[in-house]
CSV table of C-alpha atoms in Angstrom, one decimal:
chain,number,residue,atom,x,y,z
A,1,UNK,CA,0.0,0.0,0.0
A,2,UNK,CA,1.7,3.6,-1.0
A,3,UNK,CA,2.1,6.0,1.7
A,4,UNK,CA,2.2,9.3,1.9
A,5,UNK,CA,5.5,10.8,3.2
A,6,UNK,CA,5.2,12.2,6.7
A,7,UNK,CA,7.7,14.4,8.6
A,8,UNK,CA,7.4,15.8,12.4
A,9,UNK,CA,7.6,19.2,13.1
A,10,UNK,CA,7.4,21.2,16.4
A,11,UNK,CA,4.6,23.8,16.9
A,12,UNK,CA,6.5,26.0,20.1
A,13,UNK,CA,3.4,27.0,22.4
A,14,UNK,CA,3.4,29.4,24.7
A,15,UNK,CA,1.7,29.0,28.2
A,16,UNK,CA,0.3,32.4,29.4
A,17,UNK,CA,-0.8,33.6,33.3
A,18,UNK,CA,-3.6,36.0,34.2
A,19,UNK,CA,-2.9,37.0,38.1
A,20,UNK,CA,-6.6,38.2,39.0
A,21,UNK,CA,-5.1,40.1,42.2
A,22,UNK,CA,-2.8,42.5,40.3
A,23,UNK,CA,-5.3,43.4,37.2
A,24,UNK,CA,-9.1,44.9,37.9
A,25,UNK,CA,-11.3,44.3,34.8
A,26,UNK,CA,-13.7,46.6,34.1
A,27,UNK,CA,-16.8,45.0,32.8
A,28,UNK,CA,-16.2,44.4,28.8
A,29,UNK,CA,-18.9,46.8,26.3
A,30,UNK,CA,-19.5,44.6,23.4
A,31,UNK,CA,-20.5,46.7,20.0
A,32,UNK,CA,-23.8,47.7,19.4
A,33,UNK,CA,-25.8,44.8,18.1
A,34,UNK,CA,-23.8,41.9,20.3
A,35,UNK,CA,-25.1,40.3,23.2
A,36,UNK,CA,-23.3,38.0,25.9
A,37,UNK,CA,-25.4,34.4,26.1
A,38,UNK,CA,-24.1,32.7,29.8
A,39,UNK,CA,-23.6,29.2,29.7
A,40,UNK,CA,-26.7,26.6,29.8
A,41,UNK,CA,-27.1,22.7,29.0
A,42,UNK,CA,-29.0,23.4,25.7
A,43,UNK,CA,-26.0,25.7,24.0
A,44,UNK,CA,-23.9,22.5,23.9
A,45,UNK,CA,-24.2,22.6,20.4
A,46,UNK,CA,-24.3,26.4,19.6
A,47,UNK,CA,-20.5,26.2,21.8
A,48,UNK,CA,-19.6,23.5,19.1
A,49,UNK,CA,-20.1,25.0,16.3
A,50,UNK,CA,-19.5,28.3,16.7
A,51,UNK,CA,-15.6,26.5,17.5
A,52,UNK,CA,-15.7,24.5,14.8
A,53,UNK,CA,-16.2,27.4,12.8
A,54,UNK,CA,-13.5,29.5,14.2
A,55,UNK,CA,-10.7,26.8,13.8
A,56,UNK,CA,-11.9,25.3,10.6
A,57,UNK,CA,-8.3,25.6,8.4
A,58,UNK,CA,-6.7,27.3,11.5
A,59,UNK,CA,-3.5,25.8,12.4
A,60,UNK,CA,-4.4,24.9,15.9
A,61,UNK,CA,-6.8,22.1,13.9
A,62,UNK,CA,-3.9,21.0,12.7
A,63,UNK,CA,-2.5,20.7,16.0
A,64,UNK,CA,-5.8,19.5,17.8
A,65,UNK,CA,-7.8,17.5,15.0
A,66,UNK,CA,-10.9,17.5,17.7
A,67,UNK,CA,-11.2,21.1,16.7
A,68,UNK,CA,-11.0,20.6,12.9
A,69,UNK,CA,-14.7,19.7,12.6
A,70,UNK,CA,-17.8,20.0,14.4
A,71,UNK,CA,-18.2,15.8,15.3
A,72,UNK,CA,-14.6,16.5,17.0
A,73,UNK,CA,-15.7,20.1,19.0
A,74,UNK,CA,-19.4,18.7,19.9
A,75,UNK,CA,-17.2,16.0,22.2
A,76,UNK,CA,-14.8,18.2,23.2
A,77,UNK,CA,-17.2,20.7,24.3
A,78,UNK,CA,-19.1,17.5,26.2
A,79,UNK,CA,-15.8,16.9,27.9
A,80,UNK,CA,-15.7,20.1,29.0
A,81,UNK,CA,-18.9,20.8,30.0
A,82,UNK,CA,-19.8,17.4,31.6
A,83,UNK,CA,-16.6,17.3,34.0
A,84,UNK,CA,-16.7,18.2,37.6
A,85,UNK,CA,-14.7,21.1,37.3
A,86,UNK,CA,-16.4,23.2,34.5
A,87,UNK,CA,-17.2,27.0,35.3
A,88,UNK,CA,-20.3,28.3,34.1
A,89,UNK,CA,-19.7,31.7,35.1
A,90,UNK,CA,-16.1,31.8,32.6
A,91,UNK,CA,-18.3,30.3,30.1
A,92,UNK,CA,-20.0,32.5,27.3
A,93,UNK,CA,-21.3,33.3,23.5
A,94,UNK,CA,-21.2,36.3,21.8
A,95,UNK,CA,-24.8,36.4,19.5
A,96,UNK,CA,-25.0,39.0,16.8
A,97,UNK,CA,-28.5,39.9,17.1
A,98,UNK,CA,-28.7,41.8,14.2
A,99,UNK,CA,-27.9,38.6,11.7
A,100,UNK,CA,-30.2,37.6,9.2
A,101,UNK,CA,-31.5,34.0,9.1
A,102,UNK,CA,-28.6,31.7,7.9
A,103,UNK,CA,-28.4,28.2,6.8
A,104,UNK,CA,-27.4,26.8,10.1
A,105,UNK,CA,-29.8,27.8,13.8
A,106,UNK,CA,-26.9,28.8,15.2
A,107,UNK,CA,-24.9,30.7,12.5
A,108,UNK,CA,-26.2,34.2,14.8
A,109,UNK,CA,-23.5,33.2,17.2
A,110,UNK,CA,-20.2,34.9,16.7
A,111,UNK,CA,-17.7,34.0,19.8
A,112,UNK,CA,-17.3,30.7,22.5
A,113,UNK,CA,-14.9,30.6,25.4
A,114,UNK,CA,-15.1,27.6,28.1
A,115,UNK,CA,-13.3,28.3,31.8
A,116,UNK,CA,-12.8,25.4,34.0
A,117,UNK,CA,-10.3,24.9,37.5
A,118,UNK,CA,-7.4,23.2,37.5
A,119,UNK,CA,-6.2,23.7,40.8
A,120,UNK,CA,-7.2,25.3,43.8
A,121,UNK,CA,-8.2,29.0,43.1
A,122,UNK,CA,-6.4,28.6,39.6
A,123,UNK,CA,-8.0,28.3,36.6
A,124,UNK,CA,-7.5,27.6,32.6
A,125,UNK,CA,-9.3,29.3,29.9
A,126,UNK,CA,-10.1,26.8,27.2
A,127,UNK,CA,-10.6,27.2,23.1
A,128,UNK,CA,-11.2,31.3,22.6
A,129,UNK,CA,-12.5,31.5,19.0
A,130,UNK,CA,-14.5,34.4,17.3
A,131,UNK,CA,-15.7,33.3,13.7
A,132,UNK,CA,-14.0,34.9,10.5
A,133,UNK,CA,-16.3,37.8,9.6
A,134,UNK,CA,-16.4,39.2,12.8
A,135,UNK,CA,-12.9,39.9,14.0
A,136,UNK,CA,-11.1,42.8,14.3
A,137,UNK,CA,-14.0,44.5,16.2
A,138,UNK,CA,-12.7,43.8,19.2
A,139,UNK,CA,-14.5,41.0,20.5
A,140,UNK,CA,-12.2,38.6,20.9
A,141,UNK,CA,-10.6,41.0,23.7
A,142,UNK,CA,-14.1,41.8,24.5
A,143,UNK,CA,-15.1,38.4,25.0
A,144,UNK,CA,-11.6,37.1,27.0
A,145,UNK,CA,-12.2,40.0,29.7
A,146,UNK,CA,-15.9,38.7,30.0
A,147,UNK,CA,-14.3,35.1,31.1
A,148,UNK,CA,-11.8,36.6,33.2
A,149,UNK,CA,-14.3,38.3,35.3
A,150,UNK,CA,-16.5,34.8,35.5
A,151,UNK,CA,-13.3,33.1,36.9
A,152,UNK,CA,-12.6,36.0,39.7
A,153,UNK,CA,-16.1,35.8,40.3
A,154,UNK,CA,-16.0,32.0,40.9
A,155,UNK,CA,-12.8,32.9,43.6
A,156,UNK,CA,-10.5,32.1,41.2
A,157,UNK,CA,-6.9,33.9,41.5
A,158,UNK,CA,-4.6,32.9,38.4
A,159,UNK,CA,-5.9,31.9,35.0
A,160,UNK,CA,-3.6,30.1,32.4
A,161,UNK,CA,-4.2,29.6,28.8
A,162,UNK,CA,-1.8,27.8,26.4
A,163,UNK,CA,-1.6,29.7,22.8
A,164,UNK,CA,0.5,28.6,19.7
A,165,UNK,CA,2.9,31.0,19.7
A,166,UNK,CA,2.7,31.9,15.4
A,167,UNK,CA,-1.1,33.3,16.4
A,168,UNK,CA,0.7,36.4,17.2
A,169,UNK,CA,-2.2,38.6,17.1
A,170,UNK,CA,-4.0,36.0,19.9
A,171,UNK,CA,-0.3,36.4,21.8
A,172,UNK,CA,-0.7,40.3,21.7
A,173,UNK,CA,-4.6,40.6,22.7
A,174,UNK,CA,-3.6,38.2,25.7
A,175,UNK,CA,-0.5,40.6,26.8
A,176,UNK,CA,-2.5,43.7,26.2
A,177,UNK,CA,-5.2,42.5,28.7
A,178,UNK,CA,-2.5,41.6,31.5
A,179,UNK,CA,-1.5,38.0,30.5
A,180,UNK,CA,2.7,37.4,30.5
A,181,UNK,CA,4.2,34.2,29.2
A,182,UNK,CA,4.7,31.5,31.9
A,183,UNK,CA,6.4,29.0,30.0
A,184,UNK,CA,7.0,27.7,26.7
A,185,UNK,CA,7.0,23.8,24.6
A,186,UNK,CA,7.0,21.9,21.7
A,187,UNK,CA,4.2,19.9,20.5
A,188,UNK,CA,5.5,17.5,18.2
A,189,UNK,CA,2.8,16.9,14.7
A,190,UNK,CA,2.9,14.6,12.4
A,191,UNK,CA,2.0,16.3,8.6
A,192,UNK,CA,2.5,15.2,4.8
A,193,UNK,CA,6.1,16.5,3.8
A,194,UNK,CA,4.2,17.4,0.5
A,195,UNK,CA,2.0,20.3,2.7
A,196,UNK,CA,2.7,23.7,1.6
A,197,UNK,CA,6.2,25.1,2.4
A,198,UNK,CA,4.5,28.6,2.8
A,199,UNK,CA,2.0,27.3,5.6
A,200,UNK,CA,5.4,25.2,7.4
A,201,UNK,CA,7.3,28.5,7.3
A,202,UNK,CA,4.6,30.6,8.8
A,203,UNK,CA,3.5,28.6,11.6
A,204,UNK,CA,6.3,26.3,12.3
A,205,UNK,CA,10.2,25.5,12.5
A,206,UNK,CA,11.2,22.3,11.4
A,207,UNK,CA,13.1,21.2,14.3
A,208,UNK,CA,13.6,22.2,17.7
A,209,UNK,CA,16.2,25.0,18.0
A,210,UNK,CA,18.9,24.6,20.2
């Protein structure tokens, strides 16, 4: 049976803290036309695809194949939602309330963000996506800040979130809003040696520098 040729490369992520008693949050204003939507049971599915659609061709699908279509996000966002230590309050959609009627019921929802703990009075923020057509109107900040405020709310004290480190614009909203880089590593992928040398450039180094 032919095979296709693969090669490993190393994706360098960067792990990023929130300290909750340094930084005061004011409460985020989304744009006129937005809502926030807290977390219930029966936006299971709206959560999962609204990621799948934010990380369809992104290279964190690449790194995560759960997030690369919306059979892989509707388990993952079970996983999250169903384990003990899932917080509600960190949890939220952003709905455009102005959208016209699309092909999918929940194609009005623009933004997803899951919190859960990890530790005792630390939490990790999990999976911030905003769909293509609506960034760069600040919501993804907007949206991050909103979570932030659910975790101090829920007595948490430091929130982490891990971030590829090529998603530079996702590195710079975090450090804008008080996040610093904790740590770094390597996640090691697996990819057809035959995928485009632009993408491999942009996103990734082929080995681990020294």
């Amino acid at each position: 049976m032919w095979r296709i040729p693969m090669a490993e490369r190393y994706f360098k992520r960067y792990r990023m803290k929130f300290d909750c008693r340094r930084f005061s949050l004011p409460e985020p204003r989304l744009p006129q036309g937005f809502r926030w939507v807290p977390w219930s049971e029966e936006l299971l599915e709206a959560h999962a695809y609204v990621k799948a659609d934010c990380f369809r061709g992104e290279i964190d699908s690449t790194l995560f194949p759960c997030l690369a279509n919306l059979a892989g996000c509707r388990k993952l966002m079970s996983d999250i939602a169903y384990q003990s230590n899932f917080l509600p309050r960190a949890t939220w959609l952003i709905e455009d309330t102005t959208a016209a009627p699309g092909k999918h019921r929940y194609s009005h929802y623009c933004g997803t963000i899951q919190g859960m703990s990890r530790a005792f009075r630390v939490g990790a923020i999990q999976n911030v996506g905003i769909t293509r057509d609506y960034r760069g109107q600040g919501l993804g900040k907007a949206l991050v800040a909103r979570s932030l405020i659910g975790f101090a709310e829920s007595g948490v004290q430091r929130v982490f979130l891990d971030v590829t480190a090529a998603n530079v614009q996702a590195v710079a909203l975090y450090e804008r809003l008080g996040f610093r880089i904790e740590s770094l590593s390597y996640q090691t992928v697996k990819l057809p040696e035959s995928l485009s040398p632009a993408l491999l450039a942009r996103n990734v180094p082929p080995a681990i520098p020294s």
